[in-house]
Each structure stands twice: as structure tokens, then as C-alpha cells.
Short mmCIF file of C-alpha atoms in Angstrom, two decimals:
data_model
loop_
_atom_site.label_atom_id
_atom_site.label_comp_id
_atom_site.label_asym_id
_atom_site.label_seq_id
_atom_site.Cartn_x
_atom_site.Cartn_y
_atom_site.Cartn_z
CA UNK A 61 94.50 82.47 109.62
CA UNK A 62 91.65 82.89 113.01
CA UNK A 63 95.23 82.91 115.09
CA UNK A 64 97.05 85.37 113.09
CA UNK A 65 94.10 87.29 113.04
CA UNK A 66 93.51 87.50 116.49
CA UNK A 67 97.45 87.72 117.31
CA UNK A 68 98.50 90.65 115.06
CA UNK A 69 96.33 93.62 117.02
CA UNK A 70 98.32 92.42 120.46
CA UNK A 71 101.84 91.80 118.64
CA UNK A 72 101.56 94.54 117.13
CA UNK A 73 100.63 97.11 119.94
CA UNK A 74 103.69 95.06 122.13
CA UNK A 75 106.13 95.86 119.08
CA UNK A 76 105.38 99.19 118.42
CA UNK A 77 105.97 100.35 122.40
CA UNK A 78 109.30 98.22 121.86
CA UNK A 79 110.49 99.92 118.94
CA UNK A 80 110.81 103.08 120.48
CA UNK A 81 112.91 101.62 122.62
CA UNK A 82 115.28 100.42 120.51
CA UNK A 83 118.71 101.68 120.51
CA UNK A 84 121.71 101.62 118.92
CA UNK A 85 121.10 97.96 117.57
CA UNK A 86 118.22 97.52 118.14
CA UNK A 87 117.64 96.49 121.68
CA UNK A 88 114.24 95.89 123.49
CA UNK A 89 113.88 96.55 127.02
CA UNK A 90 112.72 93.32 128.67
CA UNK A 91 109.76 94.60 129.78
CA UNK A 92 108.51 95.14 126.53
CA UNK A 93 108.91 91.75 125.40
CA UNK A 94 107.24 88.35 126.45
CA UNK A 95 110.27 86.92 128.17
CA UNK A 96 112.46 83.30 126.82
CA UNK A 97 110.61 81.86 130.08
CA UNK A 98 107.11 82.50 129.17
CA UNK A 99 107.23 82.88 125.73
CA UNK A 100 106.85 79.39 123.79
CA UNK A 101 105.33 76.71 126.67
CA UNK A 102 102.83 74.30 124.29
CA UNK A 103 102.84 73.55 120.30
CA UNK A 104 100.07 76.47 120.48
CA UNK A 105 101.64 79.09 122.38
CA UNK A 106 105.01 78.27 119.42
CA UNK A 107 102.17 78.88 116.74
CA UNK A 108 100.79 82.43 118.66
CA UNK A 109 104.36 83.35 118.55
CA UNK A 110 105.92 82.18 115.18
CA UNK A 111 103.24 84.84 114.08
CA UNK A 112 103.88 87.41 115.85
CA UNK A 113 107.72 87.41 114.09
CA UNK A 114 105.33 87.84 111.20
CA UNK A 115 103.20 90.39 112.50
CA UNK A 116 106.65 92.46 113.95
CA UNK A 117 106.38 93.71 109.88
CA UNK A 118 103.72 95.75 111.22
CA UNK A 119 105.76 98.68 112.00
CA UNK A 120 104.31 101.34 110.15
CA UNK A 121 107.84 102.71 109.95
CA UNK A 122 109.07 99.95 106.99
CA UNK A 123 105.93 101.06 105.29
CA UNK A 124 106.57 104.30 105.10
CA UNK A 125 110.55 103.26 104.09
CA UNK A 126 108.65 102.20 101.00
CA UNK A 127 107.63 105.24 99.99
CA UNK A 128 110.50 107.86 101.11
CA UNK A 129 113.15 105.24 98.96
CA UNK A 130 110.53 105.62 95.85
CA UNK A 131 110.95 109.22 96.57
CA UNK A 132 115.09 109.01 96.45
CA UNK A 133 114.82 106.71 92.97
CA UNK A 134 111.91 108.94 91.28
CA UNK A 135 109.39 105.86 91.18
CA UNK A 136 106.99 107.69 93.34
CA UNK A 137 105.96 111.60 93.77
CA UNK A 138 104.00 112.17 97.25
CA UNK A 139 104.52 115.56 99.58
CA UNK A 140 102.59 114.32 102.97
CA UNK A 141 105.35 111.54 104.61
CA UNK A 142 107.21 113.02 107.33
CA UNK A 143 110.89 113.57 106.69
CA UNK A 144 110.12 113.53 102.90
CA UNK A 145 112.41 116.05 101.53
CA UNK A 146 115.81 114.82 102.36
CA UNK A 147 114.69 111.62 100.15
CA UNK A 148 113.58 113.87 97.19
CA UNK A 149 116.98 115.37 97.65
CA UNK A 150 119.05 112.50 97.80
CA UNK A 151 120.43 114.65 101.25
CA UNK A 152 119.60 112.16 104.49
CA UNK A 153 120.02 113.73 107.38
CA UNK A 154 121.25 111.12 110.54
CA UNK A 155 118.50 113.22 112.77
CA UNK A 156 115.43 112.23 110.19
CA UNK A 157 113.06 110.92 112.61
CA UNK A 158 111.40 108.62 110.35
CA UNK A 159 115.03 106.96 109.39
CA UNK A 160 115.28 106.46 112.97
CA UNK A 161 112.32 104.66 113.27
CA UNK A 162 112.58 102.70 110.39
CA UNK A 163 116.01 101.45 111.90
CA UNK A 164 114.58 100.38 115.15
CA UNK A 165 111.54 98.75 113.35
CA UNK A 166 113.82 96.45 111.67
CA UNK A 167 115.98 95.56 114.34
CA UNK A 168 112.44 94.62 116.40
CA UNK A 169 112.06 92.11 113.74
CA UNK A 170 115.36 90.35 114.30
CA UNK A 171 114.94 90.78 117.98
CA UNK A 172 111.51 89.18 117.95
CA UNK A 173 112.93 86.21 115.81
CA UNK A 174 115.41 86.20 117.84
CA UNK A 175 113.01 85.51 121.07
CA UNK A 176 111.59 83.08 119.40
CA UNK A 177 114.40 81.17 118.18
CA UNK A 178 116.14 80.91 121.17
CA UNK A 179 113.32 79.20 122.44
CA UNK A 180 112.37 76.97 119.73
CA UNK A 181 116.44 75.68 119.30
CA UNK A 182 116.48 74.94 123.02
CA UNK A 183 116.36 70.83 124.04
CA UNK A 184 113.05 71.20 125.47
CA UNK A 185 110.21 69.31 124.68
CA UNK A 186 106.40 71.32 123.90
CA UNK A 187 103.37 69.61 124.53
CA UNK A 188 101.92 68.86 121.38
CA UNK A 189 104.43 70.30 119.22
CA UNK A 190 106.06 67.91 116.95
CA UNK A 191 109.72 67.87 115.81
CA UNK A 192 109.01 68.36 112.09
CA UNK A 193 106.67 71.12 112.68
CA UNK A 194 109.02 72.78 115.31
CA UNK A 195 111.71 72.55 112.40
CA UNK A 196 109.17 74.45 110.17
CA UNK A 197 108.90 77.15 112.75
CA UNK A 198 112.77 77.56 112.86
CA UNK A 199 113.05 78.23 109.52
CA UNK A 200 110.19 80.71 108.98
CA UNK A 201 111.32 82.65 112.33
CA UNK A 202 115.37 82.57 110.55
CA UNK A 203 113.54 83.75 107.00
CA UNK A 204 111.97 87.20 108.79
CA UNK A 205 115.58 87.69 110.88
CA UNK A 206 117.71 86.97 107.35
CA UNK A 207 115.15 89.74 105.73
CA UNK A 208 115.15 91.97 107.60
CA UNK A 209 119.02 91.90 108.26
CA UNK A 210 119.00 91.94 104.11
CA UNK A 211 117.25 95.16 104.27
CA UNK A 212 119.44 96.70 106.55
CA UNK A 213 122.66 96.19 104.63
CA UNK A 214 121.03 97.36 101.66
CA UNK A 215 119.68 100.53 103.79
CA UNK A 216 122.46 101.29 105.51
CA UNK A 217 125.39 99.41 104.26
CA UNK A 218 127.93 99.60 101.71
CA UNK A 219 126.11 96.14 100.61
CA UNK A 220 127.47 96.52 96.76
CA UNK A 221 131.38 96.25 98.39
CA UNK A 222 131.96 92.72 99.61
CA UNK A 223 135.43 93.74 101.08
CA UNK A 224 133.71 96.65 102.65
CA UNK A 225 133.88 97.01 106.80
CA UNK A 226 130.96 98.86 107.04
CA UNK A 227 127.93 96.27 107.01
CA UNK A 228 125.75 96.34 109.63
CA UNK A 229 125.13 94.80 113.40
CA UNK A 230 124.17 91.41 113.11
CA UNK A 231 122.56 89.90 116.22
CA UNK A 232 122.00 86.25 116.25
CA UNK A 233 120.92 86.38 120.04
CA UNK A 234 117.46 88.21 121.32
CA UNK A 235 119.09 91.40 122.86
CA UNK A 236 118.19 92.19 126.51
CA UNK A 237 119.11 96.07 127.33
CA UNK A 238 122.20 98.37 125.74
CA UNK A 239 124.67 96.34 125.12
CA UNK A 240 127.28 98.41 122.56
CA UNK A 241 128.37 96.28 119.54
CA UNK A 242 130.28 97.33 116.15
CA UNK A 243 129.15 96.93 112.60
CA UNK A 244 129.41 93.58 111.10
CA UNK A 245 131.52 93.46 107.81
CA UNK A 246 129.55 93.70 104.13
CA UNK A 247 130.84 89.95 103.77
CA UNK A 248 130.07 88.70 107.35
CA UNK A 249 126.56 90.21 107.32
CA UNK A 250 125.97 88.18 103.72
CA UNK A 251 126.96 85.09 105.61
CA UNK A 252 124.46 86.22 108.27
CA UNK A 253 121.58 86.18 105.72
CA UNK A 254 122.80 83.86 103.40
CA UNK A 255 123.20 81.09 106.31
CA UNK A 256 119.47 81.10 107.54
CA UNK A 257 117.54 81.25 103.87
CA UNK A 258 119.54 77.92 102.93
CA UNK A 259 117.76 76.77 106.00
CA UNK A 260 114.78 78.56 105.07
CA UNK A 261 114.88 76.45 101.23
CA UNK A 262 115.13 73.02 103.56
CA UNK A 263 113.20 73.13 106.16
CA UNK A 264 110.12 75.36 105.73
CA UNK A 265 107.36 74.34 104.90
CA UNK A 266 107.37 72.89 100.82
CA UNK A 267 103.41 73.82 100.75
CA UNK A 268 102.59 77.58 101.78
CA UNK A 269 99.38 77.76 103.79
CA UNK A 270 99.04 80.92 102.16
CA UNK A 271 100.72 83.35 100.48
CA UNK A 272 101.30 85.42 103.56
CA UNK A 273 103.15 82.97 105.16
CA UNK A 274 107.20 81.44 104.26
CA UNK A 275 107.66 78.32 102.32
CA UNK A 276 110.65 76.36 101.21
CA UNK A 277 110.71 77.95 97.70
CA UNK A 278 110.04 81.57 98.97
CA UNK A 279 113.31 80.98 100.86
CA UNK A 280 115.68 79.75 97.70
CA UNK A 281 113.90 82.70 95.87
CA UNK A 282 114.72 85.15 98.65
CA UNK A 283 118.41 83.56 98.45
CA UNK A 284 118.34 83.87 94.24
CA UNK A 285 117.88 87.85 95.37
CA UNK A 286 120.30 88.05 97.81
CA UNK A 287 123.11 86.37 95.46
CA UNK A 288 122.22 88.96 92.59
CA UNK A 289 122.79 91.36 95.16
CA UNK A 290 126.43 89.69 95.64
CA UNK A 291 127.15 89.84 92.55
CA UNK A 292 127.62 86.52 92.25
CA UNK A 293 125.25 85.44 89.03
CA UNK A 294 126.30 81.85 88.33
CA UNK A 295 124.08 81.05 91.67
CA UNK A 296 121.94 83.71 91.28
CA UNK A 297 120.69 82.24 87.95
CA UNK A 298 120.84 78.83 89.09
CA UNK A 299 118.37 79.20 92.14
CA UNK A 300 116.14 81.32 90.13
CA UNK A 301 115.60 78.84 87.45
CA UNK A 302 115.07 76.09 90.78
CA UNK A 303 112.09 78.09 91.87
CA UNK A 304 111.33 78.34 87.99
CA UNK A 305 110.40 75.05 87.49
CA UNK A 306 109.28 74.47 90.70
CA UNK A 307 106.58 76.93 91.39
CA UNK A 308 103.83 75.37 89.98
CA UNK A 309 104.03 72.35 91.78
CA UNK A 310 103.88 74.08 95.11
CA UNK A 311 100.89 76.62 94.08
CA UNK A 312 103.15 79.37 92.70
CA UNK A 313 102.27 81.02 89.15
CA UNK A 314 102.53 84.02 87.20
CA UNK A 315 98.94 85.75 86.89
CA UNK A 316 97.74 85.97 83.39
CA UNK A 317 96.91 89.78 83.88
CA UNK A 318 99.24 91.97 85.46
CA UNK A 319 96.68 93.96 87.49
CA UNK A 320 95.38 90.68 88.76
CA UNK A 321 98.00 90.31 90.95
CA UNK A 322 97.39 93.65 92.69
CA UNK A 323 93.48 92.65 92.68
CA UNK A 324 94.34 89.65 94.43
CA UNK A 325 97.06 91.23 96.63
CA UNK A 326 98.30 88.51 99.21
CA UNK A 327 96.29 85.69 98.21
CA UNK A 328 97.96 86.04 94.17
CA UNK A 329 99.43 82.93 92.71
CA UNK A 330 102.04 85.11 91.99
CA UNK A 331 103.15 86.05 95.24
CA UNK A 332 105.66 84.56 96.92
CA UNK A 333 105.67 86.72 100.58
CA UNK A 334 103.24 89.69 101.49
CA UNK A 335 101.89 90.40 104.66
CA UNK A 336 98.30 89.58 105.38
CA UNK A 337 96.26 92.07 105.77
CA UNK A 338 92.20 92.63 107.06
CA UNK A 339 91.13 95.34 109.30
CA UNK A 340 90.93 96.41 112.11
CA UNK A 341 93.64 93.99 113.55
CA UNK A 342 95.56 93.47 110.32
CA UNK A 343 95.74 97.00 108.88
CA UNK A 344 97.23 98.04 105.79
CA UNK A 345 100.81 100.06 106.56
CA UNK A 346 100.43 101.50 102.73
CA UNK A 347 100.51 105.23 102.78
CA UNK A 348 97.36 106.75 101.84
CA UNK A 349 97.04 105.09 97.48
CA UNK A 350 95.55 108.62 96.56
CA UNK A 351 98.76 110.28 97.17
CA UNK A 352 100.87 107.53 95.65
CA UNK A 353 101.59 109.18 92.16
CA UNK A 354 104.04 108.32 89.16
CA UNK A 355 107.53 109.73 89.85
CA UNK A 356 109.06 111.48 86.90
CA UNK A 357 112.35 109.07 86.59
CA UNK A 358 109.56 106.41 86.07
CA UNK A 359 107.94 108.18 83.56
CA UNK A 360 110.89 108.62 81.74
CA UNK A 361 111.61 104.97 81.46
CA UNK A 362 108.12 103.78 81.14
CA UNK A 363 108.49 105.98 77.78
CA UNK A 364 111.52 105.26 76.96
CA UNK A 365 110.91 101.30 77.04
CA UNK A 366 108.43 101.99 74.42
CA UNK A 367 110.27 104.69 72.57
CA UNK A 368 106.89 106.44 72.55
CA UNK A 369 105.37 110.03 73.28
CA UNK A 370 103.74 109.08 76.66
CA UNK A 371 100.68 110.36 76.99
CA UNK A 372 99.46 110.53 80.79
CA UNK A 373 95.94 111.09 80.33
CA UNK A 374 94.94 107.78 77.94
CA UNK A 375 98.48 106.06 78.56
CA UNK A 376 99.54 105.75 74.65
CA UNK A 377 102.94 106.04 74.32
CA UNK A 378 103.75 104.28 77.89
CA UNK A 379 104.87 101.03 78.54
CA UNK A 380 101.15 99.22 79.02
CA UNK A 381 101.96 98.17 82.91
CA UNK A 382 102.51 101.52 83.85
CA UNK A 383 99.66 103.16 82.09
CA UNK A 384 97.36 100.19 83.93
CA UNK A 385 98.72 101.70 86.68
CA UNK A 386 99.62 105.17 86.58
CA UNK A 387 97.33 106.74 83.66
CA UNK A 388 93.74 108.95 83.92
CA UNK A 389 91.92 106.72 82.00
CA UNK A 390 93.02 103.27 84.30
CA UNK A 391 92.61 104.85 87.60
CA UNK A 392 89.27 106.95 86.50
CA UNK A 393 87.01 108.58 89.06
CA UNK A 394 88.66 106.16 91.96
CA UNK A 395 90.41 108.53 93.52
CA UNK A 396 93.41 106.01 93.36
CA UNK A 397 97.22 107.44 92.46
CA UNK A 398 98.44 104.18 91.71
CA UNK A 399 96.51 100.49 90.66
CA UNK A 400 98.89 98.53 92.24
CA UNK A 401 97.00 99.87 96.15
CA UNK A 402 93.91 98.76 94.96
CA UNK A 403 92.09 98.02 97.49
CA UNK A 404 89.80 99.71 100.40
CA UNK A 405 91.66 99.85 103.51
CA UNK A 406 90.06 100.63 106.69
CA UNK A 407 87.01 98.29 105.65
CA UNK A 408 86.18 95.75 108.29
CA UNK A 409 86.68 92.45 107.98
CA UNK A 410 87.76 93.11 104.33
CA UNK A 411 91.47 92.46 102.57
CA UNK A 412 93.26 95.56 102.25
CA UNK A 413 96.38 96.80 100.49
CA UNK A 414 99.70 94.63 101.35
CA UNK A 415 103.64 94.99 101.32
CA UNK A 416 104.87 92.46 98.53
CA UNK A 417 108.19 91.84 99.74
CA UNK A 418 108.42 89.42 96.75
CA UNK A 419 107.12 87.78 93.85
CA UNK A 420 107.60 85.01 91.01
CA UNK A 421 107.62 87.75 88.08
CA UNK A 422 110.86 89.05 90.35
CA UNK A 423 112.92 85.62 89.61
CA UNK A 424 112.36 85.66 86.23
CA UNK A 425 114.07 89.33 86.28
CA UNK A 426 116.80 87.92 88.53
CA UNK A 427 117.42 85.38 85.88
CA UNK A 428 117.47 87.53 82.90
CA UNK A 429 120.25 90.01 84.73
CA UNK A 430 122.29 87.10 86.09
CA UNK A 431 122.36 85.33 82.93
CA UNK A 432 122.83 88.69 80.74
CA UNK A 433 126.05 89.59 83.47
CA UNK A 434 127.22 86.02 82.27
CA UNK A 435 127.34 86.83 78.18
CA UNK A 436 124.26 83.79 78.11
CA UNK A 437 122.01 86.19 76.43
CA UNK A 438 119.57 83.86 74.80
CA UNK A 439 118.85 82.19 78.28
CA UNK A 440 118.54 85.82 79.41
CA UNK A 441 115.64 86.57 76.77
CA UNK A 442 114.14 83.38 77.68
CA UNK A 443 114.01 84.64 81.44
CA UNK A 444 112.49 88.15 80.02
CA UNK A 445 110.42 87.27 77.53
CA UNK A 446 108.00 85.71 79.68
CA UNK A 447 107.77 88.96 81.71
CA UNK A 448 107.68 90.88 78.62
CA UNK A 449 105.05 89.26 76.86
CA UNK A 450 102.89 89.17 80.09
CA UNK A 451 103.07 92.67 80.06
CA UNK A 452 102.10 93.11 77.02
CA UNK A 453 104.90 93.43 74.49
CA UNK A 454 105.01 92.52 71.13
CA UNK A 455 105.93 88.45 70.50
CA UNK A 456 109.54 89.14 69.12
CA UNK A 457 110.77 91.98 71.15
CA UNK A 458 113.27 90.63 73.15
CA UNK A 459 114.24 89.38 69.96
CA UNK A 460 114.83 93.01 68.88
CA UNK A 461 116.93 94.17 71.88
CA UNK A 462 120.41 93.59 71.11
CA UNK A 463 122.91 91.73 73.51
CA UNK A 464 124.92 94.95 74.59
CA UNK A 465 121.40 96.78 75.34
CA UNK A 466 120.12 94.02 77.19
CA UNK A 467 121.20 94.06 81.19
CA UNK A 468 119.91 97.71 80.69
CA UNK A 469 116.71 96.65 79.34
CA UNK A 470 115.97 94.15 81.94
CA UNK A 471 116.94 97.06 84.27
CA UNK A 472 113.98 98.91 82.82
CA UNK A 473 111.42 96.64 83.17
CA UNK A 474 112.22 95.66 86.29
CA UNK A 475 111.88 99.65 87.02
CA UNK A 476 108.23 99.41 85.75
CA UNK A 477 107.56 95.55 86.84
CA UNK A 478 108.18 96.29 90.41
CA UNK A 479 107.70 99.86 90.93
CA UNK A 480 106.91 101.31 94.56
CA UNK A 481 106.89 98.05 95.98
CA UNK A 482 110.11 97.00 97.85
CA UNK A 483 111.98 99.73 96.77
CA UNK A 484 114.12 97.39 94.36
CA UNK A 485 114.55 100.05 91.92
CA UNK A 486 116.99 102.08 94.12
CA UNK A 487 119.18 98.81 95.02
CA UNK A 488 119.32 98.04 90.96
CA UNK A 489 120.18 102.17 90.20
CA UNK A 490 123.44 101.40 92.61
CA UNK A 491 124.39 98.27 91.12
CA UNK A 492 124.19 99.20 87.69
CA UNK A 493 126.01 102.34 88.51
CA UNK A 494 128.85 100.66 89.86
CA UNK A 495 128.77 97.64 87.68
CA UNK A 496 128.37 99.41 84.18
CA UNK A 497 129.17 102.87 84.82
CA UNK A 498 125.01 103.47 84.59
CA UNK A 499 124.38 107.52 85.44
CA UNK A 500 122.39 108.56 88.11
CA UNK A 501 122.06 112.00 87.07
CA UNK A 502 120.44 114.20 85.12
CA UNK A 503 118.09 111.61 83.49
CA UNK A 504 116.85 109.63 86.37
CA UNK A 505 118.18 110.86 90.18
CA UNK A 506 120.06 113.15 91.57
CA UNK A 507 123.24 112.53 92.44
CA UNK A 508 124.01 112.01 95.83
CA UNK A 509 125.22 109.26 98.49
CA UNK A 510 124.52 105.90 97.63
CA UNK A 511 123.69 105.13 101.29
CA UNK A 512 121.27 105.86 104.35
CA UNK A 513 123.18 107.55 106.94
CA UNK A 514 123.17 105.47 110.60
CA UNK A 515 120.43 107.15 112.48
CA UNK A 516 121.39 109.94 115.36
CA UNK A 517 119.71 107.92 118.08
CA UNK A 518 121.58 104.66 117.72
CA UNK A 519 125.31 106.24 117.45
CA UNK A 520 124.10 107.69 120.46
CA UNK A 521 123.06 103.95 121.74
CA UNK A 522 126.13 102.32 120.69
CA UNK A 523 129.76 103.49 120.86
CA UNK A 524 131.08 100.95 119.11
CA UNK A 525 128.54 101.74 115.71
CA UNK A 526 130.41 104.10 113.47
CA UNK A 527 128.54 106.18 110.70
CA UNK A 528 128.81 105.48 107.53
CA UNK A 529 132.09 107.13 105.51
CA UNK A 530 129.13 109.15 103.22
CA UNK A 531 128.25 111.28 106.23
CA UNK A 532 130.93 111.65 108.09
#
């Protein structure tokens, strides 16, 4: 933790001066980069810079991506995030400045694992570094490039079509200057991600040092996710109910109490990747939690879940996670908009609020859908029950919810189970929409384009990218 500590504050300052020099895909200027030459020389300099690919999530530009998708789905309500109003729309503009920035951020990512990759896979012997631990390294540099490539085809796109051209540039190289190069197909950029998280489930490490850092099962988790996203639910299911039964054995577990795992933050059971965070090197890149209020889409469905008469002040009539979260009488004289940001930021030397990219009550949602998709609708209660009743829910309600209600269900409380975290509930509003024919509009968004539109500044870049058919 001391090196990641004392690495993030320098990593950090490097990456954000190379993100605004990214281009059209993402390209750093050498000279903002620690070069293949100097980068990786001893088993401790591979260490320094395996954590800086974890410290490139520090762009406060996929934080703030959080927030402006929670805008576009109606999880969140906030008026003080640049660019803000196209979201609320549903009406990106290509010129939004913090789209643009949120584009480059995750292309610095990929480049950074990148730089590190190319020198770890290299025939060259470190001092001190041995091969099963340099194996480790691979695979937790390949888990940030496959995420963040993930989250750029689910971003910007047409990740729901797998015979779709338009996925996104996938670099597999560190990129050295403008080099133009075209989009990447919806299936190719799958194969991208799906490649390095199968190395990611063998060769990381099986134990976590912490929750803030990549293990084998976070990696067969992250791959349960990406299938769902595929629609391909046979191994979708399969993998989830893998890390299932595994987590316990490898210090994975579902928290008793739901607000425990936002009391914890990154060092929850629970979790199976968030960023560490402790100021002042290790800030939090959560937009200010007193702004962070209920949207009125999840409202609606925190009601409806309970078929109740919500009531905002006491939370009667809400589904009980979101009144822990959202209601007067849970966040009382804090000052707080939202329980799940907790925490003090800005404190020194204290743990402040995190990004949970994901967690283990996550799988057992992607195993209730997948098996649900697949008609196995017992198995699928199973999977959701154990959420349910967590939550709060009466013993036999999944018992009550019957089997053609049921992938909309889970669709709920996955709404309210993951709310303003990784923006999850946008990705699930497109797939049901396309899969079931689930509206968009007037009960929970408006309608609009399903995609983000390629940024201004890297067509500009790159005359090979082309924009997405949405905005052209």
C-alpha cells in the first residue's frame, strides 16, 4: 500500500498532463510518458509501475462520466458538472468538453498498460523480479487495458450489435504520437477485452492484497459482465456461479448490511475492484456527495419495486436500499445527498469515497438475468433471492414474482442495487430495450440516441475514426 501511496500523487500529475494530449485514439506524446527504455529496469521499478496503470483511473474525467451517465438514465439529479445538460437531455453534443476528456482519460489507461506491457512481455530478465510474479503483473496491467476498452464500447459503441462496424479503436501497442487508425468492429473489440480477462482469471493473483487491487476471480467476474453484455447468457451464468462459489475462499463476501459496504468502501468484503483512495495523494474523484441526489426515474422504480406510496422524507413506501440511501431521515443533518459517498474526503491520511467498478452483489444479478434470458427461472430466483433478502425483502418474494415479470424485476433491483456507481443502469436500459422491447420513455428517460457521440477533438486527430451513425 506505502508504494501506491507514494506513487499515485506523481502518476497521477504525469497522466493528467498526458491526457490532454491525447488525440484521436488516444495517443500520448512521448514526452509525457516514462519511456519503454526507462520504464521497468528492477522487480521494484515493475511494482512502481504496475501501479501507476492503477493509479491512470485517477482522471477526474471517468469520475465525473459517473455522474453525467446517472444524469442521462435518471439515477442521479445534480446541476454543478460541466457539460451537464446535454446528459439530462439525452442530446450529446461531439464538442462537450467533458466527453472529450473523458475519451482521452480512458485511452491514457490503455496507453499506460500498454507501456507497461510491452515491457513486462519483452525476454528480458529484472533483477529481483521473479517469473510468477512478473506473470501476475501481466495480467493485472491486461485487466485495466480490457476495462477500460469495455467502457469505451459501451460509451461510444454500438456494443449491443455484435455484427455492428462501429466499435471502437483498439490499441494493443503503447502509442507514440498521431498515428490515424479506424474503429475496431463491435465483435473484434469483444475479442479485444474478452482475450486479456481470460488471462486476467489465470494468471492474477488467486489472493487479492486488497480490495483495490485485481485478482484472479475479479477477472472471471469482470468476464461474467462482459458476456451478459454479449448477450451470450449460457457463459454469462456459468462464470458467475464460478466466482459464486468461489468467493469465500479467496476473501470475497456479501456484507450482511447493505450500507456496510459503502462504510467500508474499498476495503468491503464485498468488493471485488475499487480504487484506493486516502488523501492528499490518493484523492477521491467523487463529485461533491452533497450534490449527489435521487434522480426521479430512480424514484419511480424504487416505488414501484415495492408497489408503495414513497415517502421521501421517512422512506416508507421505498424500496429499503434506497431509502438507506436517498431518504431525510437516513442521511439526517450530514449534509450527504446520497449514503453510498459516505465518507469525508479531503481528510488527511483518512479513506475517502471510491469508484466501485464492481462488486459480488453484481454477479449474483448477472446470474439471475442470464439464467431468467435462458427460461431457468428457479435458478434465476436462487441468484436474486440472496440479493433480495439482503436488502431487505420479505422471505418469499421472489417466490411471488412470476416467471414473465422476472428479467424485469431483476432489472429493477439492479437499478436500485447499483445505483450511481458504474453507470450500469444506462447499459441495462439499452439492453432491455432492444432485447424485450423495454420503453425508454415517458416513465423512465427520454428518448434519445442510445450512444455517446465520438468526441470533436479526436475526429479531428484521426481521419480514419468515423462518428457514430446517431450523430451524423
Amino acid at each position: 500500500m506505502k508504494t501506491l501511496n507514494k506513487l499515485a500523487a506523481i502518476v497521477f500529475a504525469v497522466l493528467v498532463m498526458s491526457c490532454e494530449m491525447v488525440g484521436g485514439i488516444g495517443e500520448i506524446e512521448p514526452e509525457n510518458v516514462l519511456t519503454d527504455e526507462t520504464l521497468i529496469v528492477d522487480a521494484q521499478s515493475a511494482e512502481t509501475a504496475v501501479n501507476g496503470v492503477y493509479a491512470s483511473w485517477r482522471n477526474i474525467y471517468i469520475g465525473y462520466m459517473r455522474h453525467l451517465m446517472s444524469f442521462r438514465s435518471g439515477s442521479e439529479n445534480v446541476r454543478y458538472i460541466s457539460g451537464y445538460q446535454d446528459f439530462v437531455r439525452n442530446d450529446i453534443k461531439p464538442e462537450n468538453a467533458a466527453l472529450d476528456k473523458n475519451y482521452a482519460g480512458l485511452y491514457g489507461v490503455v496507453n499506460m498498460a500498454n507501456s507497461v506491457l510491452a515491457q513486462l512481455e519483452k525476454e528480458v530478465a529484472y533483477q529481483g523480479l521473479s517469473a510468477s510474479r512478473r506473470l501476475e503483473m501481466v495480467a493485472e496491467a491486461k485487466f485495466q487495458r480490457a476495462m477500460a476498452h469495455f467502457m469505451l464500447l459501451r460509451q461510444y459503441g454500438e456494443f449491443f450489435n455484435l455484427n455492428s462496424e462501429f466499435g471502437v479503436v483498439t490499441n494493443l501497442e503503447p502509442v507514440r504520437g498521431n498515428h490515424p487508425k479506424s474503429r475496431s468492429s463491435v465483435a473484434e473489440t469483444y475479442r479485444v477485452v474478452v482475450d486479456d480477462l481470460k488471462e486476467v482469471a489465470l494468471h492474477a493473483p488467486e489472493m487479492p492484497q486488497g480490495h483495490y487491487y485485481v485478482s484472479q476471480l475479479t477477472g472471471k467476474a469482470f468476464l461474467a459482465k462482459v458476456y451478459l453484455s454479449m448477450n451470450d447468457f449460457v457463459n454469462a451464468s456459468t462464470l458467475a456461479q464460478e466466482v459464486i462459489e468461489q468467493a469465500p475462499l479467496v476473501g470475497y463476501n456479501l456484507e450482511t448490511e447493505y450500507l456496510d459496504i459503502f462504510e467500508k468502501g474499498f476495503h468491503s468484503d464485498e468488493v471485488l475492484f475499487a480504487l484506493y483512495t486516502s488523501y492528499p495523494n490518493e484523492p477521491s474523484i467523487v463529485y461533491s456527495p452533497a450534490s449527489l441526489k435521487s434522480g426521479n426515474s430512480l424514484i419511480l422504480v424504487a416505488d414501484e419495486l415495492v408497489a408503495g406510496d414513497g415517502d421521501m422524507f421517512s422512506g416508507e413506501g421505498f424500496d429499503p436500499r434506497f431509502a438507506a440511501l436517498f431518504s431525510d431521515v437516513a442521511l439526517g443533518y450530514s449534509g450527504r445527498g446520497n449514503n453510498k459517498y459516505i465518507k469525508e474526503d479531503y481528510v488527511s491520511g483518512q479513506p475517502g469515497n471510491t469508484y466501485f467498478f464492481l462488486r459480488l452483489a453484481e454477479v449474483y444479478l448477472i446470474r439471475a438475468e442470464a439464467e431468467a434470458r435462458l427460461a431457468h427461472y428457479d435458478e434465476a430466483r436462487v441468484a436474486l433471492k440472496v440479493v433480495c433478502d439482503r436488502a431487505g425483502y420479505a422471505d418469499d418474494y421472489v417466490e411471488t414474482i412470476a416467471d414473465e415479470a422476472l428479467t424485469q424485476s431483476i432489472l429493477h433491483h439492479k437499478w436500485v442495487e447499483l445505483c450511481v456507481e458504474n453507470n450500469e443502469e444506462w447499459f441495462d436500459l439499452v439492453r432491455y430495450h432492444l432485447l424485450d422491447g423495454f420503453a425508454f420513455s415517458p416513465v423512465y428517460v427520454k428518448t434519445g440516441k442510445l450512444l455517446l457521440p465520438i468526441p470533436k477533438a479526436a475526429l479531428a486527430g484521426n481521419n480514419l475514426l468515423k462518428q457514430n451513425p446517431e450523430y451524423l
